[in-house]
PDB file of C-alpha atoms in Angstrom:
ATOM      1  CA  THR A   1      -0.140   0.064  -0.099  1.00  0.00           C
ATOM      2  CA  GLN A   2       1.085   3.618  -1.014  1.00  0.00           C
ATOM      3  CA  LEU A   3       1.111   5.946   1.989  1.00  0.00           C
ATOM      4  CA  LEU A   4       1.015   9.884   1.621  1.00  0.00           C
ATOM      5  CA  GLU A   5       1.798  11.462   4.884  1.00  0.00           C
ATOM      6  CA  GLN A   6       0.639  14.896   5.776  1.00  0.00           C
ATOM      7  CA  SER A   7       2.078  17.435   8.380  1.00  0.00           C
ATOM      8  CA  PRO A   8       1.066  18.906  10.254  1.00  0.00           C
ATOM      9  CA  GLN A   9      -2.573  17.161  11.009  1.00  0.00           C
ATOM     10  CA  PHE A  10      -3.660  20.316  13.018  1.00  0.00           C
ATOM     11  CA  LEU A  11      -2.851  24.001  12.877  1.00  0.00           C
ATOM     12  CA  SER A  12      -4.358  26.838  14.549  1.00  0.00           C
ATOM     13  CA  ILE A  13      -3.142  30.063  13.748  1.00  0.00           C
ATOM     14  CA  GLN A  14      -3.925  33.691  13.988  1.00  0.00           C
ATOM     15  CA  GLU A  15      -4.898  36.332  10.897  1.00  0.00           C
ATOM     16  CA  GLY A  16      -1.971  37.472   8.758  1.00  0.00           C
ATOM     17  CA  GLU A  17       0.579  34.686   9.774  1.00  0.00           C
ATOM     18  CA  ASN A  18       2.390  32.459   7.192  1.00  0.00           C
ATOM     19  CA  LEU A  19       1.844  28.726   7.084  1.00  0.00           C
ATOM     20  CA  THR A  20       3.346  25.446   5.360  1.00  0.00           C
ATOM     21  CA  VAL A  21       1.505  22.012   4.836  1.00  0.00           C
ATOM     22  CA  TYR A  22       3.643  19.253   3.500  1.00  0.00           C
ATOM     23  CA  CYS A  23       2.856  16.147   1.827  1.00  0.00           C
ATOM     24  CA  ASN A  24       5.470  13.529   1.366  1.00  0.00           C
ATOM     25  CA  SER A  25       5.727  10.123  -0.060  1.00  0.00           C
ATOM     26  CA  SER A  26       8.301   7.392  -0.518  1.00  0.00           C
ATOM     27  CA  SER A  27       6.983   6.531  -4.246  1.00  0.00           C
ATOM     28  CA  VAL A  28       7.085   9.132  -7.356  1.00  0.00           C
ATOM     29  CA  PHE A  29       3.880  10.707  -8.104  1.00  0.00           C
ATOM     30  CA  SER A  30       2.872  11.158 -11.985  1.00  0.00           C
ATOM     31  CA  SER A  31       0.743  14.413 -10.663  1.00  0.00           C
ATOM     32  CA  LEU A  32      -0.466  15.722  -7.351  1.00  0.00           C
ATOM     33  CA  GLN A  33      -3.296  17.625  -6.426  1.00  0.00           C
ATOM     34  CA  TRP A  34      -4.488  20.033  -3.775  1.00  0.00           C
ATOM     35  CA  TYR A  35      -7.991  19.904  -2.175  1.00  0.00           C
ATOM     36  CA  ARG A  36      -9.704  22.279   0.607  1.00  0.00           C
ATOM     37  CA  GLN A  37     -12.959  21.081   1.889  1.00  0.00           C
ATOM     38  CA  GLU A  38     -15.163  22.829   4.188  1.00  0.00           C
ATOM     39  CA  PRO A  39     -17.264  21.727   7.076  1.00  0.00           C
ATOM     40  CA  GLY A  40     -20.433  19.815   5.555  1.00  0.00           C
ATOM     41  CA  GLU A  41     -18.921  19.628   1.768  1.00  0.00           C
ATOM     42  CA  GLY A  42     -16.790  17.728  -0.540  1.00  0.00           C
ATOM     43  CA  PRO A  43     -13.115  18.854  -1.058  1.00  0.00           C
ATOM     44  CA  VAL A  44     -12.812  21.047  -3.656  1.00  0.00           C
ATOM     45  CA  LEU A  45      -9.427  20.991  -6.368  1.00  0.00           C
ATOM     46  CA  LEU A  46      -7.071  23.999  -5.701  1.00  0.00           C
ATOM     47  CA  VAL A  47      -4.302  22.815  -8.201  1.00  0.00           C
ATOM     48  CA  THR A  48      -2.672  19.978  -9.972  1.00  0.00           C
ATOM     49  CA  VAL A  49       1.399  19.668  -9.937  1.00  0.00           C
ATOM     50  CA  VAL A  50       2.544  17.772 -12.661  1.00  0.00           C
ATOM     51  CA  THR A  51       6.433  18.420 -13.559  1.00  0.00           C
ATOM     52  CA  GLY A  52       9.286  18.099 -11.058  1.00  0.00           C
ATOM     53  CA  GLY A  53      10.124  21.075  -9.581  1.00  0.00           C
ATOM     54  CA  GLU A  54       6.948  22.964 -10.420  1.00  0.00           C
ATOM     55  CA  VAL A  55       5.361  26.158  -8.622  1.00  0.00           C
ATOM     56  CA  LYS A  56       1.869  27.297  -8.703  1.00  0.00           C
ATOM     57  CA  LYS A  57       0.163  30.022  -7.269  1.00  0.00           C
ATOM     58  CA  LEU A  58      -3.123  30.889  -6.587  1.00  0.00           C
ATOM     59  CA  LYS A  59      -3.721  34.056  -4.811  1.00  0.00           C
ATOM     60  CA  ARG A  60      -1.681  33.947  -1.772  1.00  0.00           C
ATOM     61  CA  LEU A  61      -1.311  30.376  -1.627  1.00  0.00           C
ATOM     62  CA  THR A  62       1.712  28.683  -3.320  1.00  0.00           C
ATOM     63  CA  PHE A  63       2.062  24.917  -4.174  1.00  0.00           C
ATOM     64  CA  GLN A  64       5.572  23.532  -4.967  1.00  0.00           C
ATOM     65  CA  PHE A  65       6.146  19.997  -6.553  1.00  0.00           C
ATOM     66  CA  GLY A  66       9.614  18.240  -5.230  1.00  0.00           C
ATOM     67  CA  ASP A  67      12.135  18.065  -7.980  1.00  0.00           C
ATOM     68  CA  ALA A  68      12.119  14.012  -7.396  1.00  0.00           C
ATOM     69  CA  ARG A  69       8.298  14.022  -7.566  1.00  0.00           C
ATOM     70  CA  LYS A  70       7.792  12.563  -4.198  1.00  0.00           C
ATOM     71  CA  ASP A  71       6.581  15.938  -1.962  1.00  0.00           C
ATOM     72  CA  SER A  72       4.945  18.767  -2.165  1.00  0.00           C
ATOM     73  CA  SER A  73       4.381  21.784  -0.244  1.00  0.00           C
ATOM     74  CA  LEU A  74       1.639  24.432   0.091  1.00  0.00           C
ATOM     75  CA  HIS A  75       2.268  27.889   1.382  1.00  0.00           C
ATOM     76  CA  ILE A  76      -0.232  30.240   2.646  1.00  0.00           C
ATOM     77  CA  THR A  77       0.912  33.761   2.871  1.00  0.00           C
ATOM     78  CA  ALA A  78      -1.045  36.511   5.478  1.00  0.00           C
ATOM     79  CA  ALA A  79      -3.610  33.738   6.141  1.00  0.00           C
ATOM     80  CA  GLN A  80      -7.472  35.075   6.322  1.00  0.00           C
ATOM     81  CA  PRO A  81     -10.379  33.413   8.521  1.00  0.00           C
ATOM     82  CA  GLY A  82     -11.791  32.315   5.165  1.00  0.00           C
ATOM     83  CA  ASP A  83      -8.689  30.084   4.635  1.00  0.00           C
ATOM     84  CA  THR A  84      -9.829  27.772   7.335  1.00  0.00           C
ATOM     85  CA  GLY A  85     -10.523  24.076   6.153  1.00  0.00           C
ATOM     86  CA  LEU A  86      -9.463  20.947   6.006  1.00  0.00           C
ATOM     87  CA  TYR A  87      -6.507  20.666   3.237  1.00  0.00           C
ATOM     88  CA  LEU A  88      -6.094  17.411   1.586  1.00  0.00           C
ATOM     89  CA  CYS A  89      -3.464  16.350  -0.924  1.00  0.00           C
ATOM     90  CA  ALA A  90      -3.700  13.297  -3.465  1.00  0.00           C
ATOM     91  CA  GLY A  91      -1.587  11.693  -5.669  1.00  0.00           C
ATOM     92  CA  ARG A  92      -1.625   9.180  -8.575  1.00  0.00           C
ATOM     93  CA  TYR A  93       1.635   7.232  -8.636  1.00  0.00           C
ATOM     94  CA  SER A  94       3.873   6.421 -11.408  1.00  0.00           C
ATOM     95  CA  GLY A  95       2.875   3.107 -13.012  1.00  0.00           C
ATOM     96  CA  GLY A  96      -0.504   3.024 -11.258  1.00  0.00           C
ATOM     97  CA  SER A  97      -3.615   3.807 -12.942  1.00  0.00           C
ATOM     98  CA  ASN A  98      -4.463   7.427 -14.093  1.00  0.00           C
ATOM     99  CA  TYR A  99      -7.843   7.201 -12.595  1.00  0.00           C
ATOM    100  CA  LYS A 100      -6.817   6.195  -8.788  1.00  0.00           C
ATOM    101  CA  LEU A 101      -6.269   8.774  -6.591  1.00  0.00           C
ATOM    102  CA  THR A 102      -4.722   8.151  -3.016  1.00  0.00           C
ATOM    103  CA  PHE A 103      -5.360  10.676  -0.506  1.00  0.00           C
ATOM    104  CA  GLY A 104      -3.250  11.997   2.624  1.00  0.00           C
ATOM    105  CA  LYS A 105      -5.396  12.079   6.203  1.00  0.00           C
ATOM    106  CA  GLY A 106      -5.277  15.958   5.888  1.00  0.00           C
ATOM    107  CA  THR A 107      -4.494  19.265   7.715  1.00  0.00           C
ATOM    108  CA  LEU A 108      -7.165  20.686   9.641  1.00  0.00           C
ATOM    109  CA  LEU A 109      -6.154  24.563   9.335  1.00  0.00           C
ATOM    110  CA  THR A 110      -8.043  27.141  11.537  1.00  0.00           C
ATOM    111  CA  VAL A 111      -7.183  30.643  11.060  1.00  0.00           C
ATOM    112  CA  ASN A 112      -8.150  32.762  14.019  1.00  0.00           C
ATOM    113  CA  PRO A 113      -9.652  36.185  13.717  1.00  0.00           C
TER     114      PRO A 113
ATOM    115  CA  ASN B   1     -24.644  21.706 -15.195  1.00  0.00           C
ATOM    116  CA  ALA B   2     -24.938  20.546 -11.354  1.00  0.00           C
ATOM    117  CA  GLY B   3     -21.405  18.782 -11.114  1.00  0.00           C
ATOM    118  CA  VAL B   4     -21.884  15.816  -8.918  1.00  0.00           C
ATOM    119  CA  THR B   5     -25.251  15.128  -7.158  1.00  0.00           C
ATOM    120  CA  GLN B   6     -25.683  13.111  -4.000  1.00  0.00           C
ATOM    121  CA  THR B   7     -28.791  12.355  -2.050  1.00  0.00           C
ATOM    122  CA  PRO B   8     -29.940  11.517   0.669  1.00  0.00           C
ATOM    123  CA  LYS B   9     -27.770  14.260   2.338  1.00  0.00           C
ATOM    124  CA  PHE B  10     -28.277  12.970   5.925  1.00  0.00           C
ATOM    125  CA  GLN B  11     -29.672   8.810   6.791  1.00  0.00           C
ATOM    126  CA  VAL B  12     -30.049   7.294   9.906  1.00  0.00           C
ATOM    127  CA  LEU B  13     -30.145   3.435   9.613  1.00  0.00           C
ATOM    128  CA  LYS B  14     -30.507   0.858  12.204  1.00  0.00           C
ATOM    129  CA  THR B  15     -27.916  -2.351  12.312  1.00  0.00           C
ATOM    130  CA  GLY B  16     -29.210  -4.681   9.495  1.00  0.00           C
ATOM    131  CA  GLN B  17     -31.207  -2.567   7.199  1.00  0.00           C
ATOM    132  CA  SER B  18     -30.225  -1.596   3.728  1.00  0.00           C
ATOM    133  CA  MET B  19     -30.234   0.840   1.478  1.00  0.00           C
ATOM    134  CA  THR B  20     -28.580   3.105  -1.646  1.00  0.00           C
ATOM    135  CA  LEU B  21     -26.880   5.932  -1.597  1.00  0.00           C
ATOM    136  CA  GLN B  22     -27.476   7.790  -5.094  1.00  0.00           C
ATOM    137  CA  CYS B  23     -24.375   9.331  -7.010  1.00  0.00           C
ATOM    138  CA  ALA B  24     -25.124  11.269 -10.717  1.00  0.00           C
ATOM    139  CA  GLN B  25     -22.791  13.593 -12.333  1.00  0.00           C
ATOM    140  CA  ASP B  26     -23.946  15.315 -15.626  1.00  0.00           C
ATOM    141  CA  MET B  27     -20.386  16.237 -16.898  1.00  0.00           C
ATOM    142  CA  ASN B  28     -20.003  12.818 -18.843  1.00  0.00           C
ATOM    143  CA  HIS B  29     -16.740  11.805 -16.783  1.00  0.00           C
ATOM    144  CA  GLU B  30     -15.711   8.220 -17.435  1.00  0.00           C
ATOM    145  CA  TYR B  31     -14.699   7.207 -14.279  1.00  0.00           C
ATOM    146  CA  MET B  32     -16.463   7.810 -10.638  1.00  0.00           C
ATOM    147  CA  SER B  33     -15.445   6.628  -7.241  1.00  0.00           C
ATOM    148  CA  TRP B  34     -17.057   6.014  -3.844  1.00  0.00           C
ATOM    149  CA  TYR B  35     -14.935   7.171  -0.842  1.00  0.00           C
ATOM    150  CA  ARG B  36     -15.872   7.232   2.672  1.00  0.00           C
ATOM    151  CA  GLN B  37     -14.247   9.706   5.151  1.00  0.00           C
ATOM    152  CA  ASP B  38     -13.596   9.186   9.039  1.00  0.00           C
ATOM    153  CA  PRO B  39     -11.894  11.151  11.369  1.00  0.00           C
ATOM    154  CA  GLY B  40      -8.300  10.816  11.368  1.00  0.00           C
ATOM    155  CA  MET B  41      -8.706   8.483   8.645  1.00  0.00           C
ATOM    156  CA  GLY B  42      -8.920  10.459   5.423  1.00  0.00           C
ATOM    157  CA  LEU B  43     -10.752   9.420   2.121  1.00  0.00           C
ATOM    158  CA  ARG B  44     -10.672   5.974   1.543  1.00  0.00           C
ATOM    159  CA  LEU B  45     -11.670   4.507  -1.414  1.00  0.00           C
ATOM    160  CA  ILE B  46     -14.482   2.026  -1.272  1.00  0.00           C
ATOM    161  CA  HIS B  47     -15.414   1.208  -5.076  1.00  0.00           C
ATOM    162  CA  TYR B  48     -14.978   2.867  -8.570  1.00  0.00           C
ATOM    163  CA  SER B  49     -16.127   2.384 -12.066  1.00  0.00           C
ATOM    164  CA  VAL B  50     -13.716   3.387 -15.276  1.00  0.00           C
ATOM    165  CA  GLY B  51     -17.078   3.399 -17.215  1.00  0.00           C
ATOM    166  CA  ALA B  52     -20.715   1.648 -17.490  1.00  0.00           C
ATOM    167  CA  GLY B  53     -20.224  -1.706 -16.861  1.00  0.00           C
ATOM    168  CA  ILE B  54     -16.991  -1.748 -15.420  1.00  0.00           C
ATOM    169  CA  THR B  55     -16.770  -1.609 -11.654  1.00  0.00           C
ATOM    170  CA  ASP B  56     -13.985  -2.523  -9.123  1.00  0.00           C
ATOM    171  CA  GLN B  57     -12.770  -2.707  -5.670  1.00  0.00           C
ATOM    172  CA  GLY B  58     -11.100  -0.033  -3.878  1.00  0.00           C
ATOM    173  CA  GLU B  59      -9.150   0.093  -0.473  1.00  0.00           C
ATOM    174  CA  VAL B  60     -12.335  -0.931   2.079  1.00  0.00           C
ATOM    175  CA  PRO B  61     -15.077  -2.663  -0.207  1.00  0.00           C
ATOM    176  CA  ASN B  62     -16.607  -4.631   2.267  1.00  0.00           C
ATOM    177  CA  GLY B  63     -20.119  -4.490   3.149  1.00  0.00           C
ATOM    178  CA  TYR B  64     -20.921  -2.250   0.274  1.00  0.00           C
ATOM    179  CA  ASN B  65     -22.108  -3.428  -3.536  1.00  0.00           C
ATOM    180  CA  VAL B  66     -21.852  -0.972  -6.851  1.00  0.00           C
ATOM    181  CA  SER B  67     -23.144  -0.822 -10.296  1.00  0.00           C
ATOM    182  CA  ARG B  68     -22.651   1.323 -13.162  1.00  0.00           C
ATOM    183  CA  SER B  69     -25.427   0.812 -15.649  1.00  0.00           C
ATOM    184  CA  THR B  70     -25.281   4.109 -17.031  1.00  0.00           C
ATOM    185  CA  THR B  71     -22.266   6.941 -17.558  1.00  0.00           C
ATOM    186  CA  GLU B  72     -24.204   9.390 -15.449  1.00  0.00           C
ATOM    187  CA  ASP B  73     -25.233   7.196 -12.321  1.00  0.00           C
ATOM    188  CA  PHE B  74     -23.343   5.175  -9.984  1.00  0.00           C
ATOM    189  CA  PRO B  75     -25.316   4.167  -6.527  1.00  0.00           C
ATOM    190  CA  LEU B  76     -23.549   2.687  -3.596  1.00  0.00           C
ATOM    191  CA  ARG B  77     -25.488  -0.226  -2.240  1.00  0.00           C
ATOM    192  CA  LEU B  78     -25.079  -0.825   1.909  1.00  0.00           C
ATOM    193  CA  LEU B  79     -26.193  -4.725   2.210  1.00  0.00           C
ATOM    194  CA  SER B  80     -26.670  -4.799   5.937  1.00  0.00           C
ATOM    195  CA  ALA B  81     -25.729  -1.864   7.890  1.00  0.00           C
ATOM    196  CA  ALA B  82     -23.369  -2.123  10.782  1.00  0.00           C
ATOM    197  CA  PRO B  83     -22.341   0.633  13.328  1.00  0.00           C
ATOM    198  CA  SER B  84     -18.743   0.495  11.556  1.00  0.00           C
ATOM    199  CA  GLN B  85     -20.441   2.035   8.606  1.00  0.00           C
ATOM    200  CA  THR B  86     -21.067   5.250  10.239  1.00  0.00           C
ATOM    201  CA  SER B  87     -19.497   8.009   8.194  1.00  0.00           C
ATOM    202  CA  VAL B  88     -19.503  10.547   5.717  1.00  0.00           C
ATOM    203  CA  TYR B  89     -19.605   9.099   2.047  1.00  0.00           C
ATOM    204  CA  PHE B  90     -18.469  10.866  -0.924  1.00  0.00           C
ATOM    205  CA  CYS B  91     -18.909  10.342  -4.593  1.00  0.00           C
ATOM    206  CA  ALA B  92     -16.553  11.776  -7.348  1.00  0.00           C
ATOM    207  CA  SER B  93     -16.054  11.655 -11.060  1.00  0.00           C
ATOM    208  CA  SER B  94     -13.295  12.453 -13.289  1.00  0.00           C
ATOM    209  CA  TYR B  95     -11.857  12.460 -16.938  1.00  0.00           C
ATOM    210  CA  LEU B  96     -13.610  13.870 -19.776  1.00  0.00           C
ATOM    211  CA  PRO B  97     -12.638  11.508 -22.708  1.00  0.00           C
ATOM    212  CA  GLY B  98     -10.017  13.219 -25.002  1.00  0.00           C
ATOM    213  CA  THR B  99      -9.169  15.895 -22.910  1.00  0.00           C
ATOM    214  CA  GLY B 100      -6.077  14.136 -20.815  1.00  0.00           C
ATOM    215  CA  GLN B 101      -7.709  15.820 -17.354  1.00  0.00           C
ATOM    216  CA  TYR B 102      -8.072  13.666 -14.641  1.00  0.00           C
ATOM    217  CA  GLU B 103      -9.269  16.121 -11.628  1.00  0.00           C
ATOM    218  CA  GLN B 104     -11.889  14.610  -9.380  1.00  0.00           C
ATOM    219  CA  TYR B 105     -15.064  16.704  -8.509  1.00  0.00           C
ATOM    220  CA  PHE B 106     -16.868  15.408  -5.488  1.00  0.00           C
ATOM    221  CA  GLY B 107     -20.518  15.483  -4.744  1.00  0.00           C
ATOM    222  CA  PRO B 108     -21.372  17.223  -1.330  1.00  0.00           C
ATOM    223  CA  GLY B 109     -21.503  14.072   0.737  1.00  0.00           C
ATOM    224  CA  THR B 110     -23.852  11.974   2.585  1.00  0.00           C
ATOM    225  CA  ARG B 111     -23.511  11.462   6.242  1.00  0.00           C
ATOM    226  CA  LEU B 112     -24.611   8.065   7.474  1.00  0.00           C
ATOM    227  CA  THR B 113     -25.329   7.047  11.345  1.00  0.00           C
ATOM    228  CA  VAL B 114     -26.154   3.309  11.748  1.00  0.00           C
ATOM    229  CA  THR B 115     -27.320   2.881  15.149  1.00  0.00           C
TER     230      THR B 115
END
């Protein structure tokens, strides 16, 4: 079974602070996705990264894919209460199905006003 | 374009009862899947389908059945509900043929409690 480790599991910060969430595996990804899930709703896709070393920005969110395609990070600058939610990374492994995603357990972020 | 829809939103069952969770998508996606989400366990794949008439087991298939008679619909059946099946269930779809895009879109979830 291929595992996808996310850290930290919980994160509580004040509005305006910066934070980074990590997603790691011992296996190589063909692609990796980040989702955000709000209470009572399904996960919503934020970004897909495909190329080793790739960096994508979505407003105050910066996503980075490791050079070896085994890890990824999500950095949020000047966090706001609206960023509160569960952040999930999910990957497709090289040599695996194009369809099947393996999910990390998520990072529950709380941004306090 | 409603995306992925799920019904019901909430359900309470007694141990031993059976029921079907409905899922439909209107994006002509080829791939559909069912996950359950439990605290501290993340999203775990129950069953998936790569097209009408084709289904396969995921990580935690025991106690669940699926079928895919049309591209749009992918119901999940609980055969004899057990308290261990108390969870939030999500249906997802992905892959529009010819696009090379595999991003998954999720429904709003069904919160199931088995007493």
